[in-house]
mmCIF file of C-alpha atoms in Angstrom:
data_model
loop_
_atom_site.group_PDB
_atom_site.id
_atom_site.type_symbol
_atom_site.label_atom_id
_atom_site.label_comp_id
_atom_site.label_asym_id
_atom_site.label_seq_id
_atom_site.Cartn_x
_atom_site.Cartn_y
_atom_site.Cartn_z
ATOM 1 C CA MET A 1 5.819 -9.372 11.856
ATOM 2 C CA ALA A 2 2.655 -7.551 12.883
ATOM 3 C CA ALA A 3 -0.080 -9.542 14.612
ATOM 4 C CA SER A 4 -2.809 -7.383 13.086
ATOM 5 C CA LYS A 5 -3.246 -5.167 10.046
ATOM 6 C CA CYS A 6 -2.871 -1.383 9.877
ATOM 7 C CA THR A 7 0.235 -1.421 12.072
ATOM 8 C CA GLN A 8 2.622 1.519 12.184
ATOM 9 C CA LEU A 9 5.935 0.461 10.702
ATOM 10 C CA THR A 10 8.712 0.854 13.247
ATOM 11 C CA ALA A 11 12.434 0.485 12.571
ATOM 12 C CA ALA A 12 12.428 -3.091 13.888
ATOM 13 C CA LEU A 13 9.347 -4.030 11.872
ATOM 14 C CA SER A 14 10.882 -2.402 8.787
ATOM 15 C CA ARG A 15 13.822 -4.799 8.941
ATOM 16 C CA GLN A 16 11.505 -7.808 9.389
ATOM 17 C CA LEU A 17 9.263 -6.708 6.535
ATOM 18 C CA LEU A 18 12.144 -6.096 4.136
ATOM 19 C CA ASP A 19 13.682 -9.472 4.988
ATOM 20 C CA SER A 20 10.370 -11.126 4.071
ATOM 21 C CA VAL A 21 10.204 -9.760 0.510
ATOM 22 C CA ASP A 22 12.247 -10.026 -2.674
ATOM 23 C CA CYS A 23 10.341 -7.408 -4.662
ATOM 24 C CA VAL A 24 8.888 -3.956 -3.957
ATOM 25 C CA LEU A 25 6.258 -2.341 -6.178
ATOM 26 C CA PHE A 26 5.860 1.418 -5.841
ATOM 27 C CA ASP A 27 2.989 3.598 -6.888
ATOM 28 C CA CYS A 28 4.447 6.875 -8.165
ATOM 29 C CA ASP A 29 2.498 10.078 -7.503
ATOM 30 C CA GLY A 30 2.073 10.580 -3.768
ATOM 31 C CA VAL A 31 4.635 7.883 -2.928
ATOM 32 C CA ILE A 32 7.964 8.654 -4.602
ATOM 33 C CA TRP A 33 7.036 12.069 -5.990
ATOM 34 C CA ARG A 34 4.289 14.676 -5.811
ATOM 35 C CA GLY A 35 3.722 16.246 -9.211
ATOM 36 C CA ASP A 36 7.229 17.195 -10.324
ATOM 37 C CA GLN A 37 8.712 17.247 -6.820
ATOM 38 C CA VAL A 38 10.510 14.179 -5.510
ATOM 39 C CA ILE A 39 9.599 12.866 -2.046
ATOM 40 C CA PRO A 40 12.760 13.551 0.006
ATOM 41 C CA GLY A 41 14.780 10.356 0.460
ATOM 42 C CA ALA A 42 12.789 8.321 -2.088
ATOM 43 C CA PRO A 43 15.646 7.938 -4.634
ATOM 44 C CA GLU A 44 17.919 6.736 -1.828
ATOM 45 C CA VAL A 45 15.293 4.170 -0.783
ATOM 46 C CA VAL A 46 15.069 2.741 -4.313
ATOM 47 C CA SER A 47 18.847 2.657 -4.663
ATOM 48 C CA SER A 48 19.278 0.973 -1.259
ATOM 49 C CA LEU A 49 16.614 -1.625 -2.041
ATOM 50 C CA LYS A 50 18.458 -2.589 -5.210
ATOM 51 C CA LYS A 51 21.787 -2.714 -3.380
ATOM 52 C CA ASN A 52 20.117 -5.091 -0.921
ATOM 53 C CA GLY A 53 19.181 -7.389 -3.812
ATOM 54 C CA LYS A 54 15.509 -6.414 -4.087
ATOM 55 C CA GLN A 55 13.673 -6.098 -7.386
ATOM 56 C CA VAL A 56 11.909 -2.739 -7.748
ATOM 57 C CA PHE A 57 9.011 -1.810 -10.042
ATOM 58 C CA PHE A 58 6.949 1.332 -10.555
ATOM 59 C CA VAL A 59 3.227 0.700 -11.035
ATOM 60 C CA THR A 60 0.959 3.612 -11.954
ATOM 61 C CA ASN A 61 -2.603 4.124 -13.195
ATOM 62 C CA ASN A 62 -1.565 7.233 -15.125
ATOM 63 C CA SER A 63 -2.018 6.570 -18.845
ATOM 64 C CA THR A 64 -0.561 9.843 -20.163
ATOM 65 C CA LYS A 65 3.054 8.623 -20.349
ATOM 66 C CA THR A 66 4.884 5.746 -22.015
ATOM 67 C CA ARG A 67 7.256 3.537 -20.055
ATOM 68 C CA GLN A 68 10.219 5.436 -21.497
ATOM 69 C CA MET A 69 8.685 8.795 -20.562
ATOM 70 C CA TYR A 70 8.350 7.562 -16.981
ATOM 71 C CA ALA A 71 11.923 6.260 -16.990
ATOM 72 C CA ASP A 72 13.095 9.677 -18.184
ATOM 73 C CA LYS A 73 11.172 11.408 -15.382
ATOM 74 C CA LEU A 74 12.539 8.975 -12.814
ATOM 75 C CA GLY A 75 16.060 9.665 -14.034
ATOM 76 C CA LYS A 76 15.608 13.433 -13.832
ATOM 77 C CA LEU A 77 14.370 13.084 -10.246
ATOM 78 C CA GLY A 78 17.419 11.067 -9.247
ATOM 79 C CA PHE A 79 16.077 7.499 -9.384
ATOM 80 C CA ASP A 80 17.983 4.498 -10.696
ATOM 81 C CA ALA A 81 15.330 3.066 -13.012
ATOM 82 C CA THR A 82 14.813 1.645 -16.505
ATOM 83 C CA ALA A 83 11.755 1.539 -18.763
ATOM 84 C CA ASP A 84 11.452 -2.233 -18.185
ATOM 85 C CA GLU A 85 10.747 -1.531 -14.494
ATOM 86 C CA VAL A 86 7.793 0.767 -15.267
ATOM 87 C CA PHE A 87 4.248 -0.577 -15.620
ATOM 88 C CA GLY A 88 1.736 2.143 -16.470
ATOM 89 C CA THR A 89 -1.784 1.626 -17.747
ATOM 90 C CA ALA A 90 -0.855 2.827 -21.247
ATOM 91 C CA TYR A 91 1.530 -0.118 -21.560
ATOM 92 C CA CYS A 92 -0.575 -2.645 -19.610
ATOM 93 C CA SER A 93 -3.661 -1.867 -21.727
ATOM 94 C CA ALA A 94 -1.669 -2.589 -24.872
ATOM 95 C CA VAL A 95 -0.448 -5.879 -23.376
ATOM 96 C CA TYR A 96 -4.014 -6.791 -22.359
ATOM 97 C CA LEU A 97 -5.446 -6.137 -25.826
ATOM 98 C CA LYS A 98 -2.596 -8.029 -27.516
ATOM 99 C CA ASN A 99 -2.203 -11.038 -25.216
ATOM 100 C CA VAL A 100 -5.586 -11.470 -23.530
ATOM 101 C CA CYS A 101 -8.024 -10.121 -26.113
ATOM 102 C CA LYS A 102 -5.846 -11.458 -28.985
ATOM 103 C CA LEU A 103 -6.719 -8.332 -30.951
ATOM 104 C CA ASP A 104 -5.662 -8.407 -34.595
ATOM 105 C CA GLY A 105 -7.676 -5.420 -35.811
ATOM 106 C CA LYS A 106 -7.779 -1.757 -34.873
ATOM 107 C CA VAL A 107 -8.794 -0.149 -31.578
ATOM 108 C CA TYR A 108 -10.861 3.018 -31.174
ATOM 109 C CA LEU A 109 -8.811 4.941 -28.628
ATOM 110 C CA ILE A 110 -10.131 7.569 -26.266
ATOM 111 C CA GLY A 111 -6.741 8.442 -24.841
ATOM 112 C CA SER A 112 -3.339 10.060 -25.183
ATOM 113 C CA ASN A 113 -0.496 10.012 -27.668
ATOM 114 C CA ALA A 114 1.419 7.916 -25.132
ATOM 115 C CA MET A 115 -1.308 5.276 -25.306
ATOM 116 C CA ARG A 116 -1.190 5.383 -29.090
ATOM 117 C CA GLN A 117 2.561 4.814 -29.000
ATOM 118 C CA GLU A 118 2.316 1.855 -26.586
ATOM 119 C CA LEU A 119 -0.385 0.260 -28.759
ATOM 120 C CA GLU A 120 1.674 0.728 -31.917
ATOM 121 C CA ASP A 121 4.718 -0.759 -30.178
ATOM 122 C CA VAL A 122 2.857 -4.078 -29.730
ATOM 123 C CA GLY A 123 1.500 -3.994 -33.280
ATOM 124 C CA ILE A 124 -2.013 -2.653 -32.631
ATOM 125 C CA ARG A 125 -3.345 0.144 -34.840
ATOM 126 C CA PRO A 126 -5.231 2.844 -32.887
ATOM 127 C CA VAL A 127 -7.669 5.366 -34.366
ATOM 128 C CA GLY A 128 -9.351 8.381 -32.786
ATOM 129 C CA VAL A 129 -6.553 10.245 -30.995
ATOM 130 C CA GLY A 130 -7.009 14.034 -30.969
ATOM 131 C CA PRO A 131 -10.041 16.358 -31.135
ATOM 132 C CA ASP A 132 -13.323 15.143 -32.641
ATOM 133 C CA PRO A 133 -15.541 18.246 -33.079
ATOM 134 C CA VAL A 134 -19.325 18.092 -33.305
ATOM 135 C CA SER A 135 -20.935 18.565 -36.716
ATOM 136 C CA GLY A 136 -24.393 17.905 -38.117
ATOM 137 C CA GLY A 137 -27.404 16.810 -36.081
ATOM 138 C CA GLN A 138 -28.613 13.781 -34.149
ATOM 139 C CA LYS A 139 -29.280 11.639 -37.238
ATOM 140 C CA ASP A 140 -25.760 12.356 -38.455
ATOM 141 C CA TRP A 141 -24.363 11.405 -35.043
ATOM 142 C CA ALA A 142 -26.221 8.088 -35.037
ATOM 143 C CA ASP A 143 -24.908 7.347 -38.543
ATOM 144 C CA VAL A 144 -21.349 8.539 -37.883
ATOM 145 C CA PRO A 145 -18.813 6.776 -40.166
ATOM 146 C CA LEU A 146 -17.101 3.854 -38.418
ATOM 147 C CA ASP A 147 -13.898 1.992 -39.251
ATOM 148 C CA LYS A 148 -14.912 -1.608 -40.009
ATOM 149 C CA GLU A 149 -11.549 -2.877 -38.782
ATOM 150 C CA VAL A 150 -12.087 -1.610 -35.212
ATOM 151 C CA GLN A 151 -12.478 -4.574 -32.848
ATOM 152 C CA ALA A 152 -12.161 -2.823 -29.478
ATOM 153 C CA VAL A 153 -12.743 0.446 -27.654
ATOM 154 C CA LEU A 154 -10.070 1.537 -25.165
ATOM 155 C CA VAL A 155 -10.730 4.418 -22.752
ATOM 156 C CA GLY A 156 -7.919 6.204 -20.919
ATOM 157 C CA PHE A 157 -7.250 9.805 -19.969
ATOM 158 C CA ASP A 158 -8.110 12.097 -22.887
ATOM 159 C CA GLU A 159 -7.930 15.879 -22.630
ATOM 160 C CA HIS A 160 -9.914 16.016 -25.904
ATOM 161 C CA PHE A 161 -12.836 13.938 -24.570
ATOM 162 C CA SER A 162 -16.030 15.192 -26.213
ATOM 163 C CA TYR A 163 -19.629 14.390 -27.046
ATOM 164 C CA MET A 164 -18.589 13.077 -30.454
ATOM 165 C CA LYS A 165 -15.995 10.752 -28.929
ATOM 166 C CA LEU A 166 -18.621 9.476 -26.509
ATOM 167 C CA ASN A 167 -21.023 8.975 -29.414
ATOM 168 C CA ARG A 168 -18.463 7.240 -31.609
ATOM 169 C CA ALA A 169 -17.539 4.865 -28.772
ATOM 170 C CA LEU A 170 -21.246 4.078 -28.301
ATOM 171 C CA GLN A 171 -21.683 3.262 -31.981
ATOM 172 C CA TYR A 172 -18.713 0.876 -31.943
ATOM 173 C CA LEU A 173 -19.882 -0.769 -28.714
ATOM 174 C CA CYS A 174 -23.371 -1.404 -30.110
ATOM 175 C CA ASN A 175 -21.611 -4.343 -31.758
ATOM 176 C CA PRO A 176 -21.452 -6.996 -28.999
ATOM 177 C CA ALA A 177 -18.306 -8.441 -30.580
ATOM 178 C CA CYS A 178 -16.453 -5.173 -30.011
ATOM 179 C CA GLN A 179 -14.285 -5.495 -26.875
ATOM 180 C CA PHE A 180 -14.392 -2.768 -24.219
ATOM 181 C CA VAL A 181 -11.364 -1.936 -22.073
ATOM 182 C CA GLY A 182 -10.607 0.886 -19.631
ATOM 183 C CA THR A 183 -7.280 1.894 -18.135
ATOM 184 C CA ASN A 184 -8.530 2.759 -14.624
ATOM 185 C CA THR A 185 -11.465 4.064 -12.597
ATOM 186 C CA ASP A 186 -9.784 6.897 -10.620
ATOM 187 C CA THR A 187 -12.434 9.634 -10.635
ATOM 188 C CA ARG A 188 -10.239 12.531 -9.491
ATOM 189 C CA LEU A 189 -6.618 13.509 -9.996
ATOM 190 C CA PRO A 190 -5.415 15.234 -6.815
ATOM 191 C CA LEU A 191 -3.198 18.276 -7.279
ATOM 192 C CA GLU A 192 -1.046 20.380 -4.984
ATOM 193 C CA GLY A 193 -2.883 22.648 -2.554
ATOM 194 C CA GLY A 194 -5.861 20.340 -2.144
ATOM 195 C CA LYS A 195 -7.132 20.942 -5.681
ATOM 196 C CA ALA A 196 -8.249 18.229 -8.103
ATOM 197 C CA VAL A 197 -9.335 17.680 -11.712
ATOM 198 C CA PRO A 198 -11.604 14.948 -13.174
ATOM 199 C CA GLY A 199 -9.853 11.630 -13.731
ATOM 200 C CA THR A 200 -10.187 8.819 -16.265
ATOM 201 C CA GLY A 201 -12.919 7.163 -14.217
ATOM 202 C CA CYS A 202 -15.301 9.992 -15.131
ATOM 203 C CA LEU A 203 -14.709 9.450 -18.852
ATOM 204 C CA LEU A 204 -14.968 5.681 -18.557
ATOM 205 C CA LYS A 205 -18.235 5.905 -16.598
ATOM 206 C CA ALA A 206 -19.704 8.150 -19.313
ATOM 207 C CA VAL A 207 -18.865 5.588 -22.021
ATOM 208 C CA GLU A 208 -20.154 2.704 -19.879
ATOM 209 C CA THR A 209 -23.413 4.576 -19.272
ATOM 210 C CA ALA A 210 -23.916 5.406 -22.949
ATOM 211 C CA ALA A 211 -23.027 1.913 -24.174
ATOM 212 C CA GLN A 212 -24.871 0.148 -21.333
ATOM 213 C CA ARG A 213 -21.818 -2.072 -21.014
ATOM 214 C CA GLN A 214 -19.123 -2.465 -18.376
ATOM 215 C CA ALA A 215 -15.474 -2.192 -19.359
ATOM 216 C CA GLN A 216 -12.741 -4.618 -18.417
ATOM 217 C CA VAL A 217 -10.402 -2.438 -16.335
ATOM 218 C CA VAL A 218 -6.680 -3.248 -16.411
ATOM 219 C CA GLY A 219 -5.343 -0.710 -13.877
ATOM 220 C CA LYS A 220 -5.148 -0.915 -10.091
ATOM 221 C CA PRO A 221 -6.890 -2.485 -8.227
ATOM 222 C CA SER A 222 -7.371 -5.017 -11.062
ATOM 223 C CA SER A 223 -5.174 -8.063 -10.530
ATOM 224 C CA PHE A 224 -4.059 -7.799 -14.174
ATOM 225 C CA MET A 225 -1.753 -4.927 -13.237
ATOM 226 C CA PHE A 226 0.273 -7.205 -10.954
ATOM 227 C CA GLU A 227 -0.031 -10.183 -13.302
ATOM 228 C CA CYS A 228 1.485 -8.049 -16.053
ATOM 229 C CA VAL A 229 4.609 -7.579 -13.911
ATOM 230 C CA ALA A 230 4.649 -11.066 -12.382
ATOM 231 C CA SER A 231 4.359 -12.904 -15.711
ATOM 232 C CA GLN A 232 7.381 -11.079 -17.141
ATOM 233 C CA PHE A 233 9.616 -11.405 -14.067
ATOM 234 C CA GLY A 234 8.406 -14.607 -12.407
ATOM 235 C CA LEU A 235 7.386 -12.945 -9.142
ATOM 236 C CA ASN A 236 6.065 -14.823 -6.104
ATOM 237 C CA PRO A 237 3.212 -12.685 -4.681
ATOM 238 C CA GLU A 238 3.954 -13.846 -1.138
ATOM 239 C CA ARG A 239 7.424 -12.293 -1.456
ATOM 240 C CA CYS A 240 6.210 -8.961 -2.848
ATOM 241 C CA LEU A 241 5.387 -5.648 -1.139
ATOM 242 C CA MET A 242 3.000 -3.078 -2.637
ATOM 243 C CA VAL A 243 3.699 0.485 -1.485
ATOM 244 C CA GLY A 244 1.053 3.106 -2.197
ATOM 245 C CA ASP A 245 -0.808 6.161 -0.987
ATOM 246 C CA ARG A 246 -4.344 5.156 -2.020
ATOM 247 C CA LEU A 247 -6.418 2.557 -0.223
ATOM 248 C CA ASP A 248 -8.872 2.008 -3.092
ATOM 249 C CA THR A 249 -6.220 1.326 -5.745
ATOM 250 C CA ASP A 250 -2.766 0.472 -4.338
ATOM 251 C CA ILE A 251 -3.747 -1.309 -1.135
ATOM 252 C CA MET A 252 -6.707 -3.099 -2.730
ATOM 253 C CA LEU A 253 -4.430 -4.302 -5.545
ATOM 254 C CA GLY A 254 -2.147 -5.816 -2.920
ATOM 255 C CA SER A 255 -5.092 -7.454 -1.156
ATOM 256 C CA ASN A 256 -6.490 -8.796 -4.434
ATOM 257 C CA CYS A 257 -3.152 -10.376 -5.370
ATOM 258 C CA GLY A 258 -1.916 -11.664 -1.997
ATOM 259 C CA LEU A 259 0.881 -9.085 -1.608
ATOM 260 C CA LYS A 260 2.069 -7.450 1.593
ATOM 261 C CA THR A 261 0.896 -3.827 1.685
ATOM 262 C CA LEU A 262 2.336 -0.570 2.998
ATOM 263 C CA LEU A 263 0.445 2.752 3.039
ATOM 264 C CA THR A 264 2.521 5.925 2.882
ATOM 265 C CA LEU A 265 0.982 9.122 4.240
ATOM 266 C CA THR A 266 2.537 11.481 1.684
ATOM 267 C CA GLY A 267 -0.409 11.243 -0.710
ATOM 268 C CA VAL A 268 -4.172 10.759 -0.719
ATOM 269 C CA SER A 269 -5.355 8.300 1.980
ATOM 270 C CA THR A 270 -5.103 8.647 5.757
ATOM 271 C CA VAL A 271 -4.681 6.308 8.716
ATOM 272 C CA ALA A 272 -8.151 7.328 9.925
ATOM 273 C CA GLU A 273 -9.665 6.086 6.654
ATOM 274 C CA ALA A 274 -7.733 2.822 6.918
ATOM 275 C CA GLU A 275 -8.866 2.298 10.506
ATOM 276 C CA ALA A 276 -12.483 3.023 9.539
ATOM 277 C CA ASN A 277 -12.213 0.335 6.848
ATOM 278 C CA GLN A 278 -10.760 -2.054 9.412
ATOM 279 C CA LYS A 279 -13.788 -1.570 11.694
ATOM 280 C CA SER A 280 -16.211 -2.143 8.833
ATOM 281 C CA GLU A 281 -17.867 -5.498 8.222
ATOM 282 C CA CYS A 282 -17.902 -4.838 4.481
ATOM 283 C CA PRO A 283 -15.542 -7.270 2.665
ATOM 284 C CA LEU A 284 -14.674 -4.595 0.090
ATOM 285 C CA GLN A 285 -13.603 -2.132 2.773
ATOM 286 C CA GLN A 286 -11.596 -4.839 4.501
ATOM 287 C CA LYS A 287 -9.541 -5.146 1.314
ATOM 288 C CA MET A 288 -8.623 -1.473 1.730
ATOM 289 C CA VAL A 289 -6.783 -2.028 5.022
ATOM 290 C CA PRO A 290 -2.976 -2.015 4.686
ATOM 291 C CA ASP A 291 -0.739 -4.380 6.603
ATOM 292 C CA TYR A 292 1.411 -1.406 7.617
ATOM 293 C CA TYR A 293 1.535 2.356 7.349
ATOM 294 C CA ILE A 294 4.420 4.827 7.437
ATOM 295 C CA GLY A 295 4.791 8.614 7.362
ATOM 296 C CA SER A 296 7.038 8.620 4.297
ATOM 297 C CA ILE A 297 8.795 5.928 2.333
ATOM 298 C CA ALA A 298 12.046 7.614 3.399
ATOM 299 C CA ASP A 299 11.372 6.382 6.952
ATOM 300 C CA ILE A 300 12.610 2.888 5.990
ATOM 301 C CA LEU A 301 16.062 4.183 5.004
ATOM 302 C CA PRO A 302 17.683 3.435 8.393
ATOM 303 C CA ALA A 303 16.563 -0.205 8.169
ATOM 304 C CA LEU A 304 17.997 -0.466 4.649
ATOM 305 C CA GLN A 305 21.295 1.127 5.536
ATOM 306 C CA ALA A 306 21.822 -0.720 8.833
#
């Protein structure tokens, strides 16, 4: 194994690394696909890992799809995967509210229909999905009708995010007993051609600023994301590998949870950024240094098929 971190993964090191783990967790966008285009060789990697007796999971901060929707996409792209192997923030947020927060009331949801479905599947009643247009004036906004059964505010990606949703979340969160949860803090969603759109982190920061409260975040790099998988499948973190394309989410999750980490260069982060973090004396930046890096996840295929 490598003597130092941020080591390029060679064929020989690939075999050693794979022998040292029982489970591989993949981020999705930028690792096994880009948008709707599969990363060449990625389905073969997943299939070969399973044939070699490895457990495989897909761990994503995207809250716009249910587990089944992700399983359907994986199937269409040629992956051997089931919904039980998918852990997105829509599902993990529902698990967090049900099992950690012990929520027995309703949740005010700034989020998607997929999030609503995952919440309903664990027995939590969400309110607030869809547009919430502005009406009246400031006094009306401050006195906006609230559902007395709401015990938590959950913020995920919401294409209908608006001033009234921000205001309604604030009014709920003025009650200190109201719990406050966010799916993830990714501020930008990278698109093809170097373009980007605002991510969930922008919406969450707006609600945090208005409410003057900080949300409990369940998505990467929060350790809860791994704990959600590990608790269901009895995983040993020392025998797990986190594969991702982002240093601040995927690699930091691995560091936070004691997993081995592998950065792929088919997505957002670069080796130069990882090496800059390695030279830093900042503990936070040190957590964003991968154990290994590789051009594409497909580069480990020869080691799997040997």
